[in-house]
Amino acid sequence: MNNITNRQAICETLLEAAKTDTDIVVLCTDSRGSASMTPFAKAFPEQFVELGIAEQNLVSVSAGLAACGKKAFAVSPACFLSTRSYEQAKIDVAYSNTNVTLVGVSGGVSYGALGMSHHSCQDIAAMCALPDMRVYLPSDRFQTAKLMQALLQDEKPAYVRVSRSATEDVYDETMAFELDKANVISTGADMTLIACGEMVPYAVKAAEILQAEGIHAGVVDMYCLKPLDEKTVLQCADQSKLLVTIEEHSVFGGLGSLVSRVTAAHHPTKVCQIALPDAHLVPGTNKEVFHYYGMDAEGIACTVKKALAEE
């Protein structure tokens, strides 16, 4: 069982890069501990900025540093980063096209027991709506590290959301990675599961359950929400009878909506969405919340079987 979180993978990647790149700057909102950025702050105090609990300042200061030639990584809980500083993300980062990577940690229902005030179930929709803002939800520590390495090489705005707890490994150190291209883990003639973020390991397990019951299910890791890999979506629509999207996000405006828009326009295919409901969610650990809403492996497999039976 993996014990390394994606936020730790982000810190480790930035630590390694900062050894030879003094332009890298990490900024936090009294969240270096929860963001796993304490090692970076200790190793490179002159490249670390603490803003306190002030998310709007976090984003604006990051944009200002980027305008001066720095590579800014603004790290804060996703529930606050994607809402309290939305105007700054819109104007100072996206519209101004500054080299800022917004890192939303503890995304989705990571803070499940704290309730709706700490959930971030709207951030995909919100950030995807901003022109020039890229949106990524990596699945495991290896993909997260590869993504951060790629983002260090360009100068365009991005929003990256990761979970709080460690996710099960989907890949290993040898994984192939291409920026803005989905990873096809497996193909399935009956249906394809298209998942993002922490839902990918659950999708892989669900496919195994379905395979044991004679249902050929493919799995696609759509870590790149914007730009969406439309080519891969259409290939899945052409190969499978059913597409099932799985996301730790509201049923409105997330992965399911993005995939449905593409298929409706270019390859009409039934798309079944597995997402969080339009409701004030029940409190509990993330695993308890996933189970309650049928988003764990067993719940996903059950939904797939029902959807196929309706075909």
PDB file of C-alpha atoms in Angstrom:
ATOM      1  CA  MET A   1       0.000   0.000   0.000  1.00  0.00           C
ATOM      2  CA  ASN A   2       1.398   3.377  -1.039  1.00  0.00           C
ATOM      3  CA  ASN A   3       1.865   5.941   1.757  1.00  0.00           C
ATOM      4  CA  ILE A   4       3.254   8.813  -0.321  1.00  0.00           C
ATOM      5  CA  THR A   5       0.673  11.476  -1.121  1.00  0.00           C
ATOM      6  CA  ASN A   6       0.511  13.439  -4.344  1.00  0.00           C
ATOM      7  CA  ARG A   7       1.235  16.648  -2.427  1.00  0.00           C
ATOM      8  CA  GLN A   8       4.449  15.058  -1.165  1.00  0.00           C
ATOM      9  CA  ALA A   9       5.319  14.194  -4.755  1.00  0.00           C
ATOM     10  CA  ILE A  10       4.823  17.857  -5.686  1.00  0.00           C
ATOM     11  CA  CYS A  11       7.121  19.013  -2.894  1.00  0.00           C
ATOM     12  CA  GLU A  12       9.804  16.458  -3.782  1.00  0.00           C
ATOM     13  CA  THR A  13       9.709  17.484  -7.452  1.00  0.00           C
ATOM     14  CA  LEU A  14      10.022  21.180  -6.617  1.00  0.00           C
ATOM     15  CA  LEU A  15      12.785  20.475  -4.087  1.00  0.00           C
ATOM     16  CA  GLU A  16      14.852  18.684  -6.703  1.00  0.00           C
ATOM     17  CA  ALA A  17      14.271  21.353  -9.353  1.00  0.00           C
ATOM     18  CA  ALA A  18      15.059  24.225  -6.963  1.00  0.00           C
ATOM     19  CA  LYS A  19      18.573  22.880  -6.432  1.00  0.00           C
ATOM     20  CA  THR A  20      19.499  24.283  -9.824  1.00  0.00           C
ATOM     21  CA  ASP A  21      16.736  26.833 -10.458  1.00  0.00           C
ATOM     22  CA  THR A  22      16.610  29.861  -8.154  1.00  0.00           C
ATOM     23  CA  ASP A  23      13.569  31.243 -10.000  1.00  0.00           C
ATOM     24  CA  ILE A  24      11.252  28.649  -8.459  1.00  0.00           C
ATOM     25  CA  VAL A  25       9.142  30.196  -5.700  1.00  0.00           C
ATOM     26  CA  VAL A  26       6.563  28.414  -3.535  1.00  0.00           C
ATOM     27  CA  LEU A  27       3.868  30.435  -1.792  1.00  0.00           C
ATOM     28  CA  CYS A  28       1.472  29.172   0.899  1.00  0.00           C
ATOM     29  CA  THR A  29      -1.447  30.435   2.992  1.00  0.00           C
ATOM     30  CA  ASP A  30      -0.522  29.221   6.461  1.00  0.00           C
ATOM     31  CA  SER A  31      -0.737  25.765   4.906  1.00  0.00           C
ATOM     32  CA  ARG A  32       2.834  24.575   4.487  1.00  0.00           C
ATOM     33  CA  GLY A  33       2.117  21.622   6.777  1.00  0.00           C
ATOM     34  CA  SER A  34      -1.139  20.472   5.208  1.00  0.00           C
ATOM     35  CA  ALA A  35       0.343  21.116   1.769  1.00  0.00           C
ATOM     36  CA  SER A  36       3.487  19.066   2.621  1.00  0.00           C
ATOM     37  CA  MET A  37       5.636  22.077   1.746  1.00  0.00           C
ATOM     38  CA  THR A  38       7.526  22.300   5.048  1.00  0.00           C
ATOM     39  CA  PRO A  39      10.603  20.526   3.585  1.00  0.00           C
ATOM     40  CA  PHE A  40      10.756  23.106   0.783  1.00  0.00           C
ATOM     41  CA  ALA A  41      10.388  26.022   3.209  1.00  0.00           C
ATOM     42  CA  LYS A  42      13.252  24.673   5.323  1.00  0.00           C
ATOM     43  CA  ALA A  43      15.551  23.888   2.405  1.00  0.00           C
ATOM     44  CA  PHE A  44      14.927  27.102   0.433  1.00  0.00           C
ATOM     45  CA  PRO A  45      13.661  29.802   2.816  1.00  0.00           C
ATOM     46  CA  GLU A  46      14.553  32.561   0.345  1.00  0.00           C
ATOM     47  CA  GLN A  47      12.361  30.900  -2.284  1.00  0.00           C
ATOM     48  CA  PHE A  48       9.386  30.418   0.006  1.00  0.00           C
ATOM     49  CA  VAL A  49       6.727  33.026   0.803  1.00  0.00           C
ATOM     50  CA  GLU A  50       4.170  32.714   3.606  1.00  0.00           C
ATOM     51  CA  LEU A  51       1.074  34.845   3.020  1.00  0.00           C
ATOM     52  CA  GLY A  52      -1.028  33.762   5.976  1.00  0.00           C
ATOM     53  CA  ILE A  53      -4.701  32.961   5.569  1.00  0.00           C
ATOM     54  CA  ALA A  54      -5.154  35.273   2.588  1.00  0.00           C
ATOM     55  CA  GLU A  55      -5.842  33.367  -0.610  1.00  0.00           C
ATOM     56  CA  GLN A  56      -6.479  36.469  -2.717  1.00  0.00           C
ATOM     57  CA  ASN A  57      -3.086  37.874  -1.748  1.00  0.00           C
ATOM     58  CA  LEU A  58      -1.537  34.476  -2.448  1.00  0.00           C
ATOM     59  CA  VAL A  59      -2.599  34.520  -6.078  1.00  0.00           C
ATOM     60  CA  SER A  60      -1.871  38.196  -6.713  1.00  0.00           C
ATOM     61  CA  VAL A  61       1.603  38.045  -5.149  1.00  0.00           C
ATOM     62  CA  SER A  62       2.323  34.893  -7.145  1.00  0.00           C
ATOM     63  CA  ALA A  63       1.337  36.689 -10.338  1.00  0.00           C
ATOM     64  CA  GLY A  64       3.517  39.641  -9.410  1.00  0.00           C
ATOM     65  CA  LEU A  65       6.530  37.406  -8.845  1.00  0.00           C
ATOM     66  CA  ALA A  66       5.851  35.630 -12.138  1.00  0.00           C
ATOM     67  CA  ALA A  67       5.753  38.990 -13.910  1.00  0.00           C
ATOM     68  CA  CYS A  68       9.276  39.540 -12.540  1.00  0.00           C
ATOM     69  CA  GLY A  69      10.529  36.306 -14.083  1.00  0.00           C
ATOM     70  CA  LYS A  70       9.843  33.844 -11.267  1.00  0.00           C
ATOM     71  CA  LYS A  71       8.179  30.441 -11.592  1.00  0.00           C
ATOM     72  CA  ALA A  72       5.461  30.732  -8.977  1.00  0.00           C
ATOM     73  CA  PHE A  73       3.650  27.807  -7.340  1.00  0.00           C
ATOM     74  CA  ALA A  74       0.719  28.989  -5.215  1.00  0.00           C
ATOM     75  CA  VAL A  75      -0.257  26.176  -2.858  1.00  0.00           C
ATOM     76  CA  SER A  76      -3.407  26.197  -0.750  1.00  0.00           C
ATOM     77  CA  PRO A  77      -6.406  23.969   0.083  1.00  0.00           C
ATOM     78  CA  ALA A  78      -8.435  23.589  -3.100  1.00  0.00           C
ATOM     79  CA  CYS A  79     -11.696  24.516  -1.390  1.00  0.00           C
ATOM     80  CA  PHE A  80     -10.358  28.008  -0.648  1.00  0.00           C
ATOM     81  CA  LEU A  81      -7.988  28.505  -3.572  1.00  0.00           C
ATOM     82  CA  SER A  82     -10.715  27.878  -6.158  1.00  0.00           C
ATOM     83  CA  THR A  83     -13.333  30.120  -4.556  1.00  0.00           C
ATOM     84  CA  ARG A  84     -11.879  32.903  -2.394  1.00  0.00           C
ATOM     85  CA  SER A  85      -9.269  33.865  -4.983  1.00  0.00           C
ATOM     86  CA  TYR A  86     -11.284  33.209  -8.127  1.00  0.00           C
ATOM     87  CA  GLU A  87     -11.184  36.817  -9.320  1.00  0.00           C
ATOM     88  CA  GLN A  88      -7.406  36.913  -8.880  1.00  0.00           C
ATOM     89  CA  ALA A  89      -7.065  33.625 -10.761  1.00  0.00           C
ATOM     90  CA  LYS A  90      -9.204  35.097 -13.521  1.00  0.00           C
ATOM     91  CA  ILE A  91      -7.455  38.468 -13.856  1.00  0.00           C
ATOM     92  CA  ASP A  92      -3.944  38.197 -12.400  1.00  0.00           C
ATOM     93  CA  VAL A  93      -3.166  34.702 -13.667  1.00  0.00           C
ATOM     94  CA  ALA A  94      -5.338  33.700 -16.639  1.00  0.00           C
ATOM     95  CA  TYR A  95      -6.054  37.074 -18.268  1.00  0.00           C
ATOM     96  CA  SER A  96      -2.525  38.346 -17.557  1.00  0.00           C
ATOM     97  CA  ASN A  97      -1.084  35.011 -18.760  1.00  0.00           C
ATOM     98  CA  THR A  98       1.426  34.810 -15.920  1.00  0.00           C
ATOM     99  CA  ASN A  99       3.657  31.837 -15.129  1.00  0.00           C
ATOM    100  CA  VAL A 100       1.686  30.717 -12.069  1.00  0.00           C
ATOM    101  CA  THR A 101       0.739  27.170 -11.166  1.00  0.00           C
ATOM    102  CA  LEU A 102      -2.163  27.115  -8.734  1.00  0.00           C
ATOM    103  CA  VAL A 103      -1.917  23.958  -6.639  1.00  0.00           C
ATOM    104  CA  GLY A 104      -5.129  22.996  -4.861  1.00  0.00           C
ATOM    105  CA  VAL A 105      -4.331  20.421  -2.182  1.00  0.00           C
ATOM    106  CA  SER A 106      -6.837  18.281  -0.283  1.00  0.00           C
ATOM    107  CA  GLY A 107      -9.265  18.532  -3.189  1.00  0.00           C
ATOM    108  CA  GLY A 108     -12.718  17.077  -3.601  1.00  0.00           C
ATOM    109  CA  VAL A 109     -13.983  15.554  -0.358  1.00  0.00           C
ATOM    110  CA  SER A 110     -10.543  15.096   1.209  1.00  0.00           C
ATOM    111  CA  TYR A 111     -11.756  17.118   4.182  1.00  0.00           C
ATOM    112  CA  GLY A 112     -14.933  15.029   4.191  1.00  0.00           C
ATOM    113  CA  ALA A 113     -15.600  15.101   7.920  1.00  0.00           C
ATOM    114  CA  LEU A 114     -15.460  18.927   7.953  1.00  0.00           C
ATOM    115  CA  GLY A 115     -18.425  19.187   5.628  1.00  0.00           C
ATOM    116  CA  MET A 116     -19.351  21.423   2.709  1.00  0.00           C
ATOM    117  CA  SER A 117     -17.269  24.407   3.808  1.00  0.00           C
ATOM    118  CA  HIS A 118     -14.133  22.369   3.133  1.00  0.00           C
ATOM    119  CA  HIS A 119     -15.254  20.446   0.043  1.00  0.00           C
ATOM    120  CA  SER A 120     -14.060  21.536  -3.395  1.00  0.00           C
ATOM    121  CA  CYS A 121     -16.588  20.041  -5.772  1.00  0.00           C
ATOM    122  CA  GLN A 122     -16.907  22.945  -8.199  1.00  0.00           C
ATOM    123  CA  ASP A 123     -13.288  23.708  -9.050  1.00  0.00           C
ATOM    124  CA  ILE A 124     -13.102  21.839 -12.366  1.00  0.00           C
ATOM    125  CA  ALA A 125     -16.083  23.762 -13.692  1.00  0.00           C
ATOM    126  CA  ALA A 126     -14.820  27.084 -12.344  1.00  0.00           C
ATOM    127  CA  MET A 127     -11.231  26.818 -13.521  1.00  0.00           C
ATOM    128  CA  CYS A 128     -12.090  25.324 -16.914  1.00  0.00           C
ATOM    129  CA  ALA A 129     -14.285  28.371 -17.547  1.00  0.00           C
ATOM    130  CA  LEU A 130     -11.266  30.682 -17.405  1.00  0.00           C
ATOM    131  CA  PRO A 131      -9.631  31.281 -20.819  1.00  0.00           C
ATOM    132  CA  ASP A 132      -5.942  30.280 -20.876  1.00  0.00           C
ATOM    133  CA  MET A 133      -6.227  28.326 -17.615  1.00  0.00           C
ATOM    134  CA  ARG A 134      -5.220  24.674 -17.905  1.00  0.00           C
ATOM    135  CA  VAL A 135      -6.710  22.187 -15.447  1.00  0.00           C
ATOM    136  CA  TYR A 136      -5.083  18.942 -14.265  1.00  0.00           C
ATOM    137  CA  LEU A 137      -6.077  16.216 -11.805  1.00  0.00           C
ATOM    138  CA  PRO A 138      -3.216  13.678 -11.660  1.00  0.00           C
ATOM    139  CA  SER A 139      -4.034  10.257 -10.263  1.00  0.00           C
ATOM    140  CA  ASP A 140      -0.988   8.987  -8.357  1.00  0.00           C
ATOM    141  CA  ARG A 141       2.421  10.111  -7.098  1.00  0.00           C
ATOM    142  CA  PHE A 142       4.257   9.072 -10.272  1.00  0.00           C
ATOM    143  CA  GLN A 143       1.933  10.918 -12.625  1.00  0.00           C
ATOM    144  CA  THR A 144       1.929  13.925 -10.302  1.00  0.00           C
ATOM    145  CA  ALA A 145       5.721  14.120 -10.414  1.00  0.00           C
ATOM    146  CA  LYS A 146       5.753  13.822 -14.215  1.00  0.00           C
ATOM    147  CA  LEU A 147       3.127  16.551 -14.509  1.00  0.00           C
ATOM    148  CA  MET A 148       5.054  18.937 -12.264  1.00  0.00           C
ATOM    149  CA  GLN A 149       8.242  18.316 -14.206  1.00  0.00           C
ATOM    150  CA  ALA A 150       6.403  19.198 -17.412  1.00  0.00           C
ATOM    151  CA  LEU A 151       4.846  22.356 -15.938  1.00  0.00           C
ATOM    152  CA  LEU A 152       8.281  23.522 -14.821  1.00  0.00           C
ATOM    153  CA  GLN A 153       9.272  23.636 -18.480  1.00  0.00           C
ATOM    154  CA  ASP A 154       6.626  26.088 -19.690  1.00  0.00           C
ATOM    155  CA  GLU A 155       5.366  29.518 -18.701  1.00  0.00           C
ATOM    156  CA  LYS A 156       1.589  29.160 -18.965  1.00  0.00           C
ATOM    157  CA  PRO A 157      -1.036  29.293 -16.192  1.00  0.00           C
ATOM    158  CA  ALA A 158      -2.305  26.033 -14.714  1.00  0.00           C
ATOM    159  CA  TYR A 159      -4.501  24.705 -11.928  1.00  0.00           C
ATOM    160  CA  VAL A 160      -3.506  21.373 -10.387  1.00  0.00           C
ATOM    161  CA  ARG A 161      -5.754  19.595  -7.888  1.00  0.00           C
ATOM    162  CA  VAL A 162      -4.577  16.703  -5.730  1.00  0.00           C
ATOM    163  CA  SER A 163      -6.100  14.727  -2.882  1.00  0.00           C
ATOM    164  CA  ARG A 164      -5.089  14.787   0.767  1.00  0.00           C
ATOM    165  CA  SER A 165      -4.586  11.086   1.404  1.00  0.00           C
ATOM    166  CA  ALA A 166      -2.234   8.758  -0.439  1.00  0.00           C
ATOM    167  CA  THR A 167      -3.794   7.115  -3.458  1.00  0.00           C
ATOM    168  CA  GLU A 168      -2.970   3.615  -4.616  1.00  0.00           C
ATOM    169  CA  ASP A 169      -0.306   3.463  -7.296  1.00  0.00           C
ATOM    170  CA  VAL A 170      -1.588   3.261 -10.842  1.00  0.00           C
ATOM    171  CA  TYR A 171       1.835   3.627 -12.459  1.00  0.00           C
ATOM    172  CA  ASP A 172       5.527   3.286 -11.593  1.00  0.00           C
ATOM    173  CA  GLU A 173       8.748   5.203 -12.259  1.00  0.00           C
ATOM    174  CA  THR A 174       8.879   4.010 -15.869  1.00  0.00           C
ATOM    175  CA  MET A 175       5.465   5.379 -16.862  1.00  0.00           C
ATOM    176  CA  ALA A 176       5.166   7.177 -20.174  1.00  0.00           C
ATOM    177  CA  PHE A 177       3.840  10.715 -19.850  1.00  0.00           C
ATOM    178  CA  GLU A 178       2.774  13.277 -22.405  1.00  0.00           C
ATOM    179  CA  LEU A 179       1.399  16.649 -21.360  1.00  0.00           C
ATOM    180  CA  ASP A 180      -2.246  17.176 -22.310  1.00  0.00           C
ATOM    181  CA  LYS A 181      -2.691  13.607 -23.556  1.00  0.00           C
ATOM    182  CA  ALA A 182      -4.851  11.142 -21.616  1.00  0.00           C
ATOM    183  CA  ASN A 183      -3.360   7.803 -20.648  1.00  0.00           C
ATOM    184  CA  VAL A 184      -5.201   4.760 -21.959  1.00  0.00           C
ATOM    185  CA  ILE A 185      -4.656   2.150 -19.261  1.00  0.00           C
ATOM    186  CA  SER A 186      -6.722  -0.511 -21.028  1.00  0.00           C
ATOM    187  CA  THR A 187      -9.305  -0.829 -23.809  1.00  0.00           C
ATOM    188  CA  GLY A 188     -12.733  -2.410 -23.627  1.00  0.00           C
ATOM    189  CA  ALA A 189     -15.175  -3.418 -26.346  1.00  0.00           C
ATOM    190  CA  ASP A 190     -18.194  -3.280 -24.021  1.00  0.00           C
ATOM    191  CA  MET A 191     -17.564   0.032 -22.278  1.00  0.00           C
ATOM    192  CA  THR A 192     -14.892   2.489 -21.185  1.00  0.00           C
ATOM    193  CA  LEU A 193     -14.394   4.089 -17.793  1.00  0.00           C
ATOM    194  CA  ILE A 194     -12.991   7.620 -18.121  1.00  0.00           C
ATOM    195  CA  ALA A 195     -11.752   8.843 -14.746  1.00  0.00           C
ATOM    196  CA  CYS A 196      -9.608  11.606 -13.297  1.00  0.00           C
ATOM    197  CA  GLY A 197      -7.693  12.254 -10.096  1.00  0.00           C
ATOM    198  CA  GLU A 198      -8.277  10.017  -7.106  1.00  0.00           C
ATOM    199  CA  MET A 199     -11.021   8.160  -8.971  1.00  0.00           C
ATOM    200  CA  VAL A 200      -8.588   6.468 -11.350  1.00  0.00           C
ATOM    201  CA  PRO A 201      -7.490   3.701  -8.920  1.00  0.00           C
ATOM    202  CA  TYR A 202     -11.170   3.005  -8.190  1.00  0.00           C
ATOM    203  CA  ALA A 203     -11.858   2.784 -11.927  1.00  0.00           C
ATOM    204  CA  VAL A 204      -9.014   0.297 -12.378  1.00  0.00           C
ATOM    205  CA  LYS A 205     -10.444  -1.912  -9.619  1.00  0.00           C
ATOM    206  CA  ALA A 206     -13.955  -1.601 -11.021  1.00  0.00           C
ATOM    207  CA  ALA A 207     -12.700  -2.750 -14.419  1.00  0.00           C
ATOM    208  CA  GLU A 208     -11.178  -5.817 -12.773  1.00  0.00           C
ATOM    209  CA  ILE A 209     -14.500  -6.626 -11.098  1.00  0.00           C
ATOM    210  CA  LEU A 210     -16.342  -6.245 -14.400  1.00  0.00           C
ATOM    211  CA  GLN A 211     -13.752  -8.283 -16.282  1.00  0.00           C
ATOM    212  CA  ALA A 212     -14.287 -11.164 -13.846  1.00  0.00           C
ATOM    213  CA  GLU A 213     -17.970 -11.062 -14.748  1.00  0.00           C
ATOM    214  CA  GLY A 214     -17.312 -11.148 -18.485  1.00  0.00           C
ATOM    215  CA  ILE A 215     -17.685  -7.423 -19.160  1.00  0.00           C
ATOM    216  CA  HIS A 216     -14.803  -5.979 -21.155  1.00  0.00           C
ATOM    217  CA  ALA A 217     -14.170  -2.577 -19.624  1.00  0.00           C
ATOM    218  CA  GLY A 218     -11.448  -0.169 -20.681  1.00  0.00           C
ATOM    219  CA  VAL A 219      -9.964   2.504 -18.418  1.00  0.00           C
ATOM    220  CA  VAL A 220      -8.745   5.960 -19.430  1.00  0.00           C
ATOM    221  CA  ASP A 221      -6.934   8.327 -17.075  1.00  0.00           C
ATOM    222  CA  MET A 222      -8.146  11.766 -18.198  1.00  0.00           C
ATOM    223  CA  TYR A 223      -5.820  13.731 -15.926  1.00  0.00           C
ATOM    224  CA  CYS A 224      -5.956  16.665 -18.373  1.00  0.00           C
ATOM    225  CA  LEU A 225      -9.388  18.254 -18.028  1.00  0.00           C
ATOM    226  CA  LYS A 226      -8.377  21.339 -19.971  1.00  0.00           C
ATOM    227  CA  PRO A 227      -7.213  21.021 -22.608  1.00  0.00           C
ATOM    228  CA  LEU A 228      -9.334  17.881 -22.855  1.00  0.00           C
ATOM    229  CA  ASP A 229      -7.877  15.093 -24.977  1.00  0.00           C
ATOM    230  CA  GLU A 230     -10.815  15.018 -27.378  1.00  0.00           C
ATOM    231  CA  LYS A 231      -9.098  12.595 -29.754  1.00  0.00           C
ATOM    232  CA  THR A 232      -8.919   9.913 -27.068  1.00  0.00           C
ATOM    233  CA  VAL A 233     -12.537  10.570 -26.037  1.00  0.00           C
ATOM    234  CA  LEU A 234     -13.713  10.032 -29.610  1.00  0.00           C
ATOM    235  CA  GLN A 235     -11.605   6.898 -29.974  1.00  0.00           C
ATOM    236  CA  CYS A 236     -13.291   5.498 -26.858  1.00  0.00           C
ATOM    237  CA  ALA A 237     -16.710   6.447 -28.226  1.00  0.00           C
ATOM    238  CA  ASP A 238     -15.904   4.613 -31.440  1.00  0.00           C
ATOM    239  CA  GLN A 239     -14.632   1.472 -29.694  1.00  0.00           C
ATOM    240  CA  SER A 240     -17.159   1.084 -26.857  1.00  0.00           C
ATOM    241  CA  LYS A 241     -20.925   0.862 -26.502  1.00  0.00           C
ATOM    242  CA  LEU A 242     -20.945   2.986 -23.371  1.00  0.00           C
ATOM    243  CA  LEU A 243     -18.771   5.637 -21.754  1.00  0.00           C
ATOM    244  CA  VAL A 244     -18.802   6.104 -17.985  1.00  0.00           C
ATOM    245  CA  THR A 245     -17.131   9.175 -16.503  1.00  0.00           C
ATOM    246  CA  ILE A 246     -15.979   9.101 -12.880  1.00  0.00           C
ATOM    247  CA  GLU A 247     -14.998  12.229 -10.978  1.00  0.00           C
ATOM    248  CA  GLU A 248     -14.738  13.615  -7.460  1.00  0.00           C
ATOM    249  CA  HIS A 249     -16.688  16.699  -8.476  1.00  0.00           C
ATOM    250  CA  SER A 250     -20.206  17.979  -8.867  1.00  0.00           C
ATOM    251  CA  VAL A 251     -22.288  16.390 -11.595  1.00  0.00           C
ATOM    252  CA  PHE A 252     -22.367  19.857 -13.177  1.00  0.00           C
ATOM    253  CA  GLY A 253     -19.506  21.221 -15.256  1.00  0.00           C
ATOM    254  CA  GLY A 254     -16.863  18.562 -14.647  1.00  0.00           C
ATOM    255  CA  LEU A 255     -15.424  15.633 -16.564  1.00  0.00           C
ATOM    256  CA  GLY A 256     -18.826  14.189 -17.419  1.00  0.00           C
ATOM    257  CA  SER A 257     -19.996  17.466 -18.905  1.00  0.00           C
ATOM    258  CA  LEU A 258     -16.764  17.893 -20.874  1.00  0.00           C
ATOM    259  CA  VAL A 259     -16.900  14.382 -22.337  1.00  0.00           C
ATOM    260  CA  SER A 260     -20.615  14.690 -23.136  1.00  0.00           C
ATOM    261  CA  ARG A 261     -20.017  17.944 -25.012  1.00  0.00           C
ATOM    262  CA  VAL A 262     -17.441  16.277 -27.255  1.00  0.00           C
ATOM    263  CA  THR A 263     -19.428  13.123 -27.957  1.00  0.00           C
ATOM    264  CA  ALA A 264     -22.670  15.018 -28.577  1.00  0.00           C
ATOM    265  CA  ALA A 265     -20.969  17.165 -31.183  1.00  0.00           C
ATOM    266  CA  HIS A 266     -18.861  14.562 -32.967  1.00  0.00           C
ATOM    267  CA  HIS A 267     -19.854  10.984 -32.057  1.00  0.00           C
ATOM    268  CA  PRO A 268     -23.224  10.600 -30.269  1.00  0.00           C
ATOM    269  CA  THR A 269     -22.655   7.972 -27.587  1.00  0.00           C
ATOM    270  CA  LYS A 270     -24.361   7.216 -24.303  1.00  0.00           C
ATOM    271  CA  VAL A 271     -22.407   8.781 -21.462  1.00  0.00           C
ATOM    272  CA  CYS A 272     -23.164   7.768 -17.886  1.00  0.00           C
ATOM    273  CA  GLN A 273     -21.867  10.135 -15.198  1.00  0.00           C
ATOM    274  CA  ILE A 274     -20.656   8.991 -11.804  1.00  0.00           C
ATOM    275  CA  ALA A 275     -20.074  12.124  -9.767  1.00  0.00           C
ATOM    276  CA  LEU A 276     -21.050  13.863  -6.580  1.00  0.00           C
ATOM    277  CA  PRO A 277     -24.729  14.904  -6.494  1.00  0.00           C
ATOM    278  CA  ASP A 278     -26.087  18.431  -6.550  1.00  0.00           C
ATOM    279  CA  ALA A 279     -26.568  18.374  -2.793  1.00  0.00           C
ATOM    280  CA  HIS A 280     -24.948  19.229   0.508  1.00  0.00           C
ATOM    281  CA  LEU A 281     -22.820  16.124   0.945  1.00  0.00           C
ATOM    282  CA  VAL A 282     -22.833  13.829   3.937  1.00  0.00           C
ATOM    283  CA  PRO A 283     -19.830  14.218   6.270  1.00  0.00           C
ATOM    284  CA  GLY A 284     -17.334  11.401   6.707  1.00  0.00           C
ATOM    285  CA  THR A 285     -13.942  10.220   5.511  1.00  0.00           C
ATOM    286  CA  ASN A 286     -13.376  10.362   1.783  1.00  0.00           C
ATOM    287  CA  LYS A 287     -13.732   6.587   1.518  1.00  0.00           C
ATOM    288  CA  GLU A 288     -17.001   6.688   3.448  1.00  0.00           C
ATOM    289  CA  VAL A 289     -18.310   9.438   1.175  1.00  0.00           C
ATOM    290  CA  PHE A 290     -17.258   7.533  -1.945  1.00  0.00           C
ATOM    291  CA  HIS A 291     -19.017   4.411  -0.706  1.00  0.00           C
ATOM    292  CA  TYR A 292     -22.162   6.314   0.228  1.00  0.00           C
ATOM    293  CA  TYR A 293     -22.489   7.791  -3.257  1.00  0.00           C
ATOM    294  CA  GLY A 294     -21.493   4.637  -5.142  1.00  0.00           C
ATOM    295  CA  MET A 295     -18.123   5.972  -6.239  1.00  0.00           C
ATOM    296  CA  ASP A 296     -15.930   3.165  -4.922  1.00  0.00           C
ATOM    297  CA  ALA A 297     -14.970   0.203  -7.115  1.00  0.00           C
ATOM    298  CA  GLU A 298     -18.023  -1.872  -6.199  1.00  0.00           C
ATOM    299  CA  GLY A 299     -20.370   1.069  -6.679  1.00  0.00           C
ATOM    300  CA  ILE A 300     -18.878   1.898 -10.065  1.00  0.00           C
ATOM    301  CA  ALA A 301     -19.195  -1.718 -11.225  1.00  0.00           C
ATOM    302  CA  CYS A 302     -22.829  -1.798 -10.082  1.00  0.00           C
ATOM    303  CA  THR A 303     -23.670   1.373 -12.020  1.00  0.00           C
ATOM    304  CA  VAL A 304     -21.971   0.032 -15.146  1.00  0.00           C
ATOM    305  CA  LYS A 305     -23.943  -3.210 -15.054  1.00  0.00           C
ATOM    306  CA  LYS A 306     -27.216  -1.320 -14.681  1.00  0.00           C
ATOM    307  CA  ALA A 307     -26.340   1.007 -17.560  1.00  0.00           C
ATOM    308  CA  LEU A 308     -25.385  -1.884 -19.850  1.00  0.00           C
ATOM    309  CA  ALA A 309     -28.611  -3.692 -18.975  1.00  0.00           C
ATOM    310  CA  GLU A 310     -30.546  -0.668 -20.242  1.00  0.00           C
ATOM    311  CA  GLU A 311     -28.830  -0.785 -23.628  1.00  0.00           C
TER     312      GLU A 311
END
